[in-house]
PDB file of C-alpha atoms and ligand atoms in Angstrom:
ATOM      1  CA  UNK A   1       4.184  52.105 -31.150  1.00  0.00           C
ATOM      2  CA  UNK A   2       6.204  48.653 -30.108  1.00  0.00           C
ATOM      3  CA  UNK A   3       4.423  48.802 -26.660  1.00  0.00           C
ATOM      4  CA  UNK A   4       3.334  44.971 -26.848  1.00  0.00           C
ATOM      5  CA  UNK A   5       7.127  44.291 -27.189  1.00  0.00           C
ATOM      6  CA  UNK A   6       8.228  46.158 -23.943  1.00  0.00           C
ATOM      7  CA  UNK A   7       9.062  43.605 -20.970  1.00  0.00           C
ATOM      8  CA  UNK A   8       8.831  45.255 -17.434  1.00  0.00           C
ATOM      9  CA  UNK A   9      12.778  46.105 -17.084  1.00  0.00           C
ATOM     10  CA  UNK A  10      11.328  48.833 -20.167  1.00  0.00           C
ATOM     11  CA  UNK A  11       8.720  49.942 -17.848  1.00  0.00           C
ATOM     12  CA  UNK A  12      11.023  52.581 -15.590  1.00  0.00           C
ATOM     13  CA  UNK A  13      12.818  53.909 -18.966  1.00  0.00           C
ATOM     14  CA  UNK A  14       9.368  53.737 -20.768  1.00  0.00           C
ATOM     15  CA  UNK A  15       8.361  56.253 -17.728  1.00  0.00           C
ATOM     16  CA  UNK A  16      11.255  58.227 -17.777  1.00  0.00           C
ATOM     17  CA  UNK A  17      10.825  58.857 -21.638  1.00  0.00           C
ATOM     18  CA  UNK A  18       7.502  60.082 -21.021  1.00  0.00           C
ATOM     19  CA  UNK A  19       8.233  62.076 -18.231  1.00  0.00           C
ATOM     20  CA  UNK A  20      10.360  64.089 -19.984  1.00  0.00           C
ATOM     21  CA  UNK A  21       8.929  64.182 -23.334  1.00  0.00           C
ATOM     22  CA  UNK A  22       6.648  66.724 -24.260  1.00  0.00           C
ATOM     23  CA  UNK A  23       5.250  66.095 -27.306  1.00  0.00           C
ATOM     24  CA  UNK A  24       1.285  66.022 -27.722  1.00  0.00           C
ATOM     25  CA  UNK A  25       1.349  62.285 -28.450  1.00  0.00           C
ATOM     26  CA  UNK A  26       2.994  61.513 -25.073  1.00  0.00           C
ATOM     27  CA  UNK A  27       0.703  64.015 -23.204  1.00  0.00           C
ATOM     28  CA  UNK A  28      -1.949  61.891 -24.604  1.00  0.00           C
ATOM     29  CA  UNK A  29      -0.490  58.371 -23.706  1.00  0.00           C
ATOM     30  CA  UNK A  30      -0.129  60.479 -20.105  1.00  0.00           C
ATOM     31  CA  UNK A  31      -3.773  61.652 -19.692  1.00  0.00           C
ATOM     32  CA  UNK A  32      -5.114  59.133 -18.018  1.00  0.00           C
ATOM     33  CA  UNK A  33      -2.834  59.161 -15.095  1.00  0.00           C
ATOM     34  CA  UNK A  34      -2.767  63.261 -15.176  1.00  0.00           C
ATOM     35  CA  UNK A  35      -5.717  65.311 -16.611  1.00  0.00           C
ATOM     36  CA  UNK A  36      -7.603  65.879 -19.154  1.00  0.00           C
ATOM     37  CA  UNK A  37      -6.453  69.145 -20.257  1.00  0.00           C
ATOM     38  CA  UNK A  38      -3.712  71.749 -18.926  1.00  0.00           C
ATOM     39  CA  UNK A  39      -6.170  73.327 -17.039  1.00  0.00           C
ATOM     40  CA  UNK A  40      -7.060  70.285 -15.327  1.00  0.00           C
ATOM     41  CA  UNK A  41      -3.908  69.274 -14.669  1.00  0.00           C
ATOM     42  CA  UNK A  42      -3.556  73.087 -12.862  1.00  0.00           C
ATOM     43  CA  UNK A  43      -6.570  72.850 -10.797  1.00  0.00           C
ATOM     44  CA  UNK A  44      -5.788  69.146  -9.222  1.00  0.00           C
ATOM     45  CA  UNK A  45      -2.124  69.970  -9.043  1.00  0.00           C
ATOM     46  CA  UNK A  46      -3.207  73.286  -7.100  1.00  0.00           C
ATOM     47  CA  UNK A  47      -5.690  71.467  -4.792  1.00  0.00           C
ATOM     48  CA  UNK A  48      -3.117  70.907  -1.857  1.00  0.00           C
ATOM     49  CA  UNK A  49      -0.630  73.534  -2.951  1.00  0.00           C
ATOM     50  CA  UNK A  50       0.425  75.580   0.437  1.00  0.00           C
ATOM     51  CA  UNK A  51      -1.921  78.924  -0.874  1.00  0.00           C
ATOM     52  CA  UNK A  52      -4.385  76.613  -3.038  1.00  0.00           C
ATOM     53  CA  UNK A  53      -5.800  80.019  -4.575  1.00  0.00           C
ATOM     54  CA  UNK A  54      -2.639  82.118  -5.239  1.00  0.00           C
ATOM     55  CA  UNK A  55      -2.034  78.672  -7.065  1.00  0.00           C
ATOM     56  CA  UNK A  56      -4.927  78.746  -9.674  1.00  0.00           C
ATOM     57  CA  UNK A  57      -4.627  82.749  -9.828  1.00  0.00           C
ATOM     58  CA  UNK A  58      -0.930  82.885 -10.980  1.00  0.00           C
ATOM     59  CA  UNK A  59      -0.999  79.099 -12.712  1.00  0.00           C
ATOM     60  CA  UNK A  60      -4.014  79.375 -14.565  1.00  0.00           C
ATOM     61  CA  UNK A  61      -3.233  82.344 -16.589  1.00  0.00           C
ATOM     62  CA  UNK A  62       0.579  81.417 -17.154  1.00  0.00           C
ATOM     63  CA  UNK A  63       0.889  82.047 -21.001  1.00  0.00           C
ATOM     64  CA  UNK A  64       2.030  78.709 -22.417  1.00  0.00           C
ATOM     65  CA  UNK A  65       0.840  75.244 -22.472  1.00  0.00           C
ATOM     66  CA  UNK A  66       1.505  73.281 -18.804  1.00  0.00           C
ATOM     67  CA  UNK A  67       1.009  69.647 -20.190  1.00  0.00           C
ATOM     68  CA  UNK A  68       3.418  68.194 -17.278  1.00  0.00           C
ATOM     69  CA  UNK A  69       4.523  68.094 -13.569  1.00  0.00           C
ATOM     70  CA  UNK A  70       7.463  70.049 -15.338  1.00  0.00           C
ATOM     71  CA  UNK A  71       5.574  72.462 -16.764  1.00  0.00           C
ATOM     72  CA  UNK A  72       3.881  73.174 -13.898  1.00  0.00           C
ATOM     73  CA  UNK A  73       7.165  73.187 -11.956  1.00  0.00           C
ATOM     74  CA  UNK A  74       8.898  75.425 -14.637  1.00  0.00           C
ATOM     75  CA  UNK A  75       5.873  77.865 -14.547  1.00  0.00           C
ATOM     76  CA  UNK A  76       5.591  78.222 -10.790  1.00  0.00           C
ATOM     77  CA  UNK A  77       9.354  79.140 -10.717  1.00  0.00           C
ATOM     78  CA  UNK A  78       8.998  81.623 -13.189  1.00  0.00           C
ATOM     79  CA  UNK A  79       6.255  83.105 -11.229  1.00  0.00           C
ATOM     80  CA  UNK A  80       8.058  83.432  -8.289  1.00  0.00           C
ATOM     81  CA  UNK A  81      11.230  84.814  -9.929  1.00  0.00           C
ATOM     82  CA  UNK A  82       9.566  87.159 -11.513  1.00  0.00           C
ATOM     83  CA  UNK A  83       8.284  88.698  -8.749  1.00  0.00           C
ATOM     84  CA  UNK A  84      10.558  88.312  -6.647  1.00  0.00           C
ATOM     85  CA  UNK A  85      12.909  90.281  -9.143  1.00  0.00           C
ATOM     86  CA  UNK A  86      10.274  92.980  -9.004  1.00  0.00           C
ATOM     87  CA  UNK A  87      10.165  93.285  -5.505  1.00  0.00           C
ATOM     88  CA  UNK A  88      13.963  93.300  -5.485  1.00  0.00           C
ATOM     89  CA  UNK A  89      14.247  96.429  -7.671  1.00  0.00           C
ATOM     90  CA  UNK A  90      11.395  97.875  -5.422  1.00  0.00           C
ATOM     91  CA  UNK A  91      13.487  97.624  -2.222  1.00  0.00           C
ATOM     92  CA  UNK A  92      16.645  98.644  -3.932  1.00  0.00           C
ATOM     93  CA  UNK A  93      15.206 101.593  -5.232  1.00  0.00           C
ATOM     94  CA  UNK A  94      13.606 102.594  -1.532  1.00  0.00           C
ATOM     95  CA  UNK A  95      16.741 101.502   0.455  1.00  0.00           C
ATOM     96  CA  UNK A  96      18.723 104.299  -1.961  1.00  0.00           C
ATOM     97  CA  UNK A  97      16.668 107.048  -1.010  1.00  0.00           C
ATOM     98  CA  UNK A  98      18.092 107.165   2.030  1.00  0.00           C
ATOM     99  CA  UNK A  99      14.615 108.422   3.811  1.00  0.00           C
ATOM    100  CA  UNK A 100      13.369 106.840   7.695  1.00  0.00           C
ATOM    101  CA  UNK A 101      15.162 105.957  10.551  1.00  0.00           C
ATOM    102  CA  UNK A 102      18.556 104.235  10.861  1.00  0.00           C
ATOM    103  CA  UNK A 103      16.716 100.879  12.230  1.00  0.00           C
ATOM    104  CA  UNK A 104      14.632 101.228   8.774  1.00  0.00           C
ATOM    105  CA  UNK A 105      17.493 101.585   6.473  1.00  0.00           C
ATOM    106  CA  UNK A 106      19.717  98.727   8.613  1.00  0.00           C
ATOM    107  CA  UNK A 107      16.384  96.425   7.988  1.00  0.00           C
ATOM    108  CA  UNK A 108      16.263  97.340   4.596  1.00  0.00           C
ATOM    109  CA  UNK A 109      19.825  97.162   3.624  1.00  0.00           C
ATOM    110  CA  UNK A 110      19.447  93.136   4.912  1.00  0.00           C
ATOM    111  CA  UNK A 111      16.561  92.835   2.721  1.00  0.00           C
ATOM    112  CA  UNK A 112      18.075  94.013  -0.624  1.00  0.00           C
ATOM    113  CA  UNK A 113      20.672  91.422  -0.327  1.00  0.00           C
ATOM    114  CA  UNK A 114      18.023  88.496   0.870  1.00  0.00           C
ATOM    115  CA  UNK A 115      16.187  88.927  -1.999  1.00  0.00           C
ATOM    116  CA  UNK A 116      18.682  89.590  -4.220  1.00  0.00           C
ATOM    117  CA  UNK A 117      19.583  86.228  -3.205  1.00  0.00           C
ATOM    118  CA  UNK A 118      16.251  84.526  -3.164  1.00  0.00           C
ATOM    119  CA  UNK A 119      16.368  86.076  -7.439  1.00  0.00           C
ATOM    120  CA  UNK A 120      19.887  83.993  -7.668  1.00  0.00           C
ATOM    121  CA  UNK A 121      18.449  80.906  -6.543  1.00  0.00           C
ATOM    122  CA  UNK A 122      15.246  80.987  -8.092  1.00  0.00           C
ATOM    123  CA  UNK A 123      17.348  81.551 -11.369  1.00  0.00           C
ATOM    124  CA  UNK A 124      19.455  78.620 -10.939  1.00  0.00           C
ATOM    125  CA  UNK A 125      16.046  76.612  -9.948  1.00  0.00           C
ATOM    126  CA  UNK A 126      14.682  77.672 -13.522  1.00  0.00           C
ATOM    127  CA  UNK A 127      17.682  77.164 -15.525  1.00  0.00           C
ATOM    128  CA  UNK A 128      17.942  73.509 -13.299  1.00  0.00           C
ATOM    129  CA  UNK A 129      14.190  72.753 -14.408  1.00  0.00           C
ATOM    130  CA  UNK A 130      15.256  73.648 -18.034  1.00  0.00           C
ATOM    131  CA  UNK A 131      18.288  71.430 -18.344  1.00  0.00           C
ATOM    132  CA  UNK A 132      16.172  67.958 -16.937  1.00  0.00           C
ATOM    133  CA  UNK A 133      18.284  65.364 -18.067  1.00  0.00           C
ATOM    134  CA  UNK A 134      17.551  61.417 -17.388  1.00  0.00           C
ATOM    135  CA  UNK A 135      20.761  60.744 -15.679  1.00  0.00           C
ATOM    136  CA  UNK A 136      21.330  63.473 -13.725  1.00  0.00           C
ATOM    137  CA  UNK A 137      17.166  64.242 -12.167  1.00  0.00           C
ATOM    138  CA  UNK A 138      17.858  63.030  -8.617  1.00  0.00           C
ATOM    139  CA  UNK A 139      20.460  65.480  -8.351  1.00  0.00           C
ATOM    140  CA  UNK A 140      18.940  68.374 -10.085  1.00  0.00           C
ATOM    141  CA  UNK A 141      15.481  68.135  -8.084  1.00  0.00           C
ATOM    142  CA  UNK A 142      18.066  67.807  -4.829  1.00  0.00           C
ATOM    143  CA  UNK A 143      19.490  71.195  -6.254  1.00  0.00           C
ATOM    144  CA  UNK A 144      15.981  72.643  -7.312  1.00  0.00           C
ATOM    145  CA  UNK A 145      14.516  71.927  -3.998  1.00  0.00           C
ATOM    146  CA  UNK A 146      17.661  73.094  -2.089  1.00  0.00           C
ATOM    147  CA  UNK A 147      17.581  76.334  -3.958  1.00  0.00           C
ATOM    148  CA  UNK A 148      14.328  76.808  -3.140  1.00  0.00           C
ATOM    149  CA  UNK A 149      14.228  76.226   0.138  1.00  0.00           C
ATOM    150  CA  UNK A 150      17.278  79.026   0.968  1.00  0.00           C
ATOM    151  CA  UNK A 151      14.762  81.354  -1.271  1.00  0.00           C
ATOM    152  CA  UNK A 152      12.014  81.217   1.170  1.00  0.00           C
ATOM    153  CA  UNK A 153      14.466  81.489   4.032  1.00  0.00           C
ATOM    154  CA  UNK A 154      15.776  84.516   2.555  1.00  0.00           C
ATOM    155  CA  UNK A 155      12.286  85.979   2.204  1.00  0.00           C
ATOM    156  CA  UNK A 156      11.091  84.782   5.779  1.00  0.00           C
ATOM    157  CA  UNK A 157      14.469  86.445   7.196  1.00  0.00           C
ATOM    158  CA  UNK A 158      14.023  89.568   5.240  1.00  0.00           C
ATOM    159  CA  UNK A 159      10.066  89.761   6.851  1.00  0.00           C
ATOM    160  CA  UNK A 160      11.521  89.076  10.602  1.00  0.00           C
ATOM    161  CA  UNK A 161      13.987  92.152  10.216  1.00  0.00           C
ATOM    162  CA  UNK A 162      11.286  94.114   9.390  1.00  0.00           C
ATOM    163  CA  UNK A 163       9.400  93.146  12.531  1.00  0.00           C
ATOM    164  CA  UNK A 164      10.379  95.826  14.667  1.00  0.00           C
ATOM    165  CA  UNK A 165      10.602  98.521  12.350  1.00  0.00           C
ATOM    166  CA  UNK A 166       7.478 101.502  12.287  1.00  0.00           C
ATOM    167  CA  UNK A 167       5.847 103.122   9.672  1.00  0.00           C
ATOM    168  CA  UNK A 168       3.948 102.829   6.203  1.00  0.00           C
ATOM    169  CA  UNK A 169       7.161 101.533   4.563  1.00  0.00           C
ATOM    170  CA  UNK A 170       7.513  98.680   6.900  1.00  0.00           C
ATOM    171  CA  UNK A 171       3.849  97.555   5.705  1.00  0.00           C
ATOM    172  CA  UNK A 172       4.291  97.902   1.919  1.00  0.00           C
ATOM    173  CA  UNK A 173       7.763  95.705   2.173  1.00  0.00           C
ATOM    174  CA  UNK A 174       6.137  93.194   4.334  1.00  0.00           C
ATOM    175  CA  UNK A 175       2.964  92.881   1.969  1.00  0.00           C
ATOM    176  CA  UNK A 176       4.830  92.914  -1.046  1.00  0.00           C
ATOM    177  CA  UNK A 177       7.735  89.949   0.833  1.00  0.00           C
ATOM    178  CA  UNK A 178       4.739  88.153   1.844  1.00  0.00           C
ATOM    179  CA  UNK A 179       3.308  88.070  -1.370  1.00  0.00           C
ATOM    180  CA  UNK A 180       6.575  86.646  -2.661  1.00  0.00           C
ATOM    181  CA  UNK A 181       7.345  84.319  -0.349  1.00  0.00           C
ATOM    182  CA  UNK A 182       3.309  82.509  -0.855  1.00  0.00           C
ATOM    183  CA  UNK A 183       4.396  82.084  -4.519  1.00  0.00           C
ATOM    184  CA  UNK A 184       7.828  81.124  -3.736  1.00  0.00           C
ATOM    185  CA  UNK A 185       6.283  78.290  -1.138  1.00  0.00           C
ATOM    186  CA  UNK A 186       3.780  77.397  -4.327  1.00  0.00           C
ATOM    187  CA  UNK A 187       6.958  76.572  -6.537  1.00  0.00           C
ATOM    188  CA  UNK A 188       8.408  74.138  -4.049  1.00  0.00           C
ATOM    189  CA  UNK A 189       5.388  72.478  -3.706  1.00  0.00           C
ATOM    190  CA  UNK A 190       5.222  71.808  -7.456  1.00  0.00           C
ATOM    191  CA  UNK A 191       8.606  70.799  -7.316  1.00  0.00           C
ATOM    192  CA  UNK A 192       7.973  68.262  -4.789  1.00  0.00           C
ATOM    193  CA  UNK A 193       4.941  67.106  -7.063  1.00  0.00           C
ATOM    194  CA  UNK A 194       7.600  66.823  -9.995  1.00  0.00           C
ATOM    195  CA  UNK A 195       9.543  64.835  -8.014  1.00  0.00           C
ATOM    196  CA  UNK A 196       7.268  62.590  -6.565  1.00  0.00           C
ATOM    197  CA  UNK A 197       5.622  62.009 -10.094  1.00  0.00           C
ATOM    198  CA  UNK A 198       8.770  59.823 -10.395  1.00  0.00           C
ATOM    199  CA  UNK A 199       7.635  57.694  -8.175  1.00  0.00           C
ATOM    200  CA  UNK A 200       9.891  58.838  -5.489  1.00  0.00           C
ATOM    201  CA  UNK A 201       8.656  59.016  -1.624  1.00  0.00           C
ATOM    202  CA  UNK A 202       8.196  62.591  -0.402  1.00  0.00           C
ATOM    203  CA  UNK A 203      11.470  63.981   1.668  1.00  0.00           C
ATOM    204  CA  UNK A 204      10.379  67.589   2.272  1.00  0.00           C
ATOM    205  CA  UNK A 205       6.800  68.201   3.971  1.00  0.00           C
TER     206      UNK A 205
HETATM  207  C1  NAG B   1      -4.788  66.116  -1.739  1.00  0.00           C
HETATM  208  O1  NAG B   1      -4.704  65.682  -0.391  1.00  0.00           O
HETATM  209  C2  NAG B   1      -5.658  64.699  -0.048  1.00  0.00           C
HETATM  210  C3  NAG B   1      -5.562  64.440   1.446  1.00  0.00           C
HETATM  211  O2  NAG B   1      -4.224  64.245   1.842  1.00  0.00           O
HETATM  212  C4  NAG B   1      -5.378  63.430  -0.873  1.00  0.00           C
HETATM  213  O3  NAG B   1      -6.296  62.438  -0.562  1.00  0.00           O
HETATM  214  C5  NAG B   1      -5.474  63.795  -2.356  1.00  0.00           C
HETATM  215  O4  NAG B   1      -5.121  62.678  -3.146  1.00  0.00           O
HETATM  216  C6  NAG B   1      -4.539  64.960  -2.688  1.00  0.00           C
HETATM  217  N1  NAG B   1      -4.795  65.370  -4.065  1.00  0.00           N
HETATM  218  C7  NAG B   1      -3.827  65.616  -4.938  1.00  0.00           C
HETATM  219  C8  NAG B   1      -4.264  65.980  -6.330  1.00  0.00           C
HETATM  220  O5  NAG B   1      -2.652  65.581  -4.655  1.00  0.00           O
END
């Protein structure tokens, strides 16, 4: 590899190009800044993740090798859509039955559409994390971040509506929201980390 022939305008591209390689060879030129191995590179990337044990729990067992930030970043978002997707068919399903009070089915009407929302934008945040491209990666993790962001409002609005409603239903949507909403808050945080690990300074807390 020319390395000795890089000068230090090289240095940002030389970054970039590793960044968003993902070949073996550049996960080795990488390991000494990341981790030794993917699971490694899970556990210190999960250390100050919002729910630090929902992290390792979901991350660890992702099928698939997470070599990078973006794999990481990619798998988290997966995660979260894909429960979130469940949990939307869930509360579609329950809303049609047409069973508990009108308060209930008002609440849960909101809901279907919050999450069905919170799916869309997790979606788009996967298919953003897929498409990387050197040019354009301010403005995608802008978009990734925005996205989700609104999908963790969505969630969080979907739990307040549900705040003043009774019964055994209210509990099993606000378990299975919550549940969503912890991964959901996971997948920004690794999104932030993929960010950052471009050496930019941290915008959203
Ligand atoms: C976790 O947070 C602590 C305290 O802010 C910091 O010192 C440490 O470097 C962080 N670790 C990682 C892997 O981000």
């Amino acid at each position: 590899m020319p390395l000795a022939a890089t000068t230090h305008s090289l240095f940002p591209l030389l970054f970039l190009v590793l960044l968003f390689s993902t070949s073996p060879y550049s996960a080795d030129a990488r390991s000494h800044h990341a981790a030794k191995s993917p699971s490694d590179l899970v556990r210190s990337s999960c250390v100050n993740a919002t729910y630090p044990t929902i992290c390792l729990r979901t991350l660890s067992s992702y099928p698939g090798p997470a070599m990078t930030p973006r794999d990481l970043a990619q798998a988290a978002v997966k995660v979260s859509l894909s429960r979130a997707s469940r949990v939307s068919k869930y509360l579609s399903l329950v809303s049609s039955s047409e069973q508990g009070s009108k308060r209930q089915r008002a609440a849960l009407t909101d809901c279907v559409e919050q999450i069905a929302d919170s799916v869309d934008e997790l979606s788009k945040t996967l298919s953003e994390l897929k498409h990387l491209r050197l040019g354009k990666f301010r403005w995608q993790m802008s978009n990734a971040e925005t996205w989700v962001s609104a999908a963790m409002t969505n969630e969080d609005t979907c739990l307040d509506g549900f705040q003043d409603v009774d019964g055994k239903l209210k509990s099993d949507v606000r378990r299975k929201i919550t549940n969503v909403a912890r991964v959901t808050s996971n997948a920004l945080y690794m999104i932030n980390r993929l960010d950052e690990s471009r050496g930019r300074p941290r915008s959203i807390p």
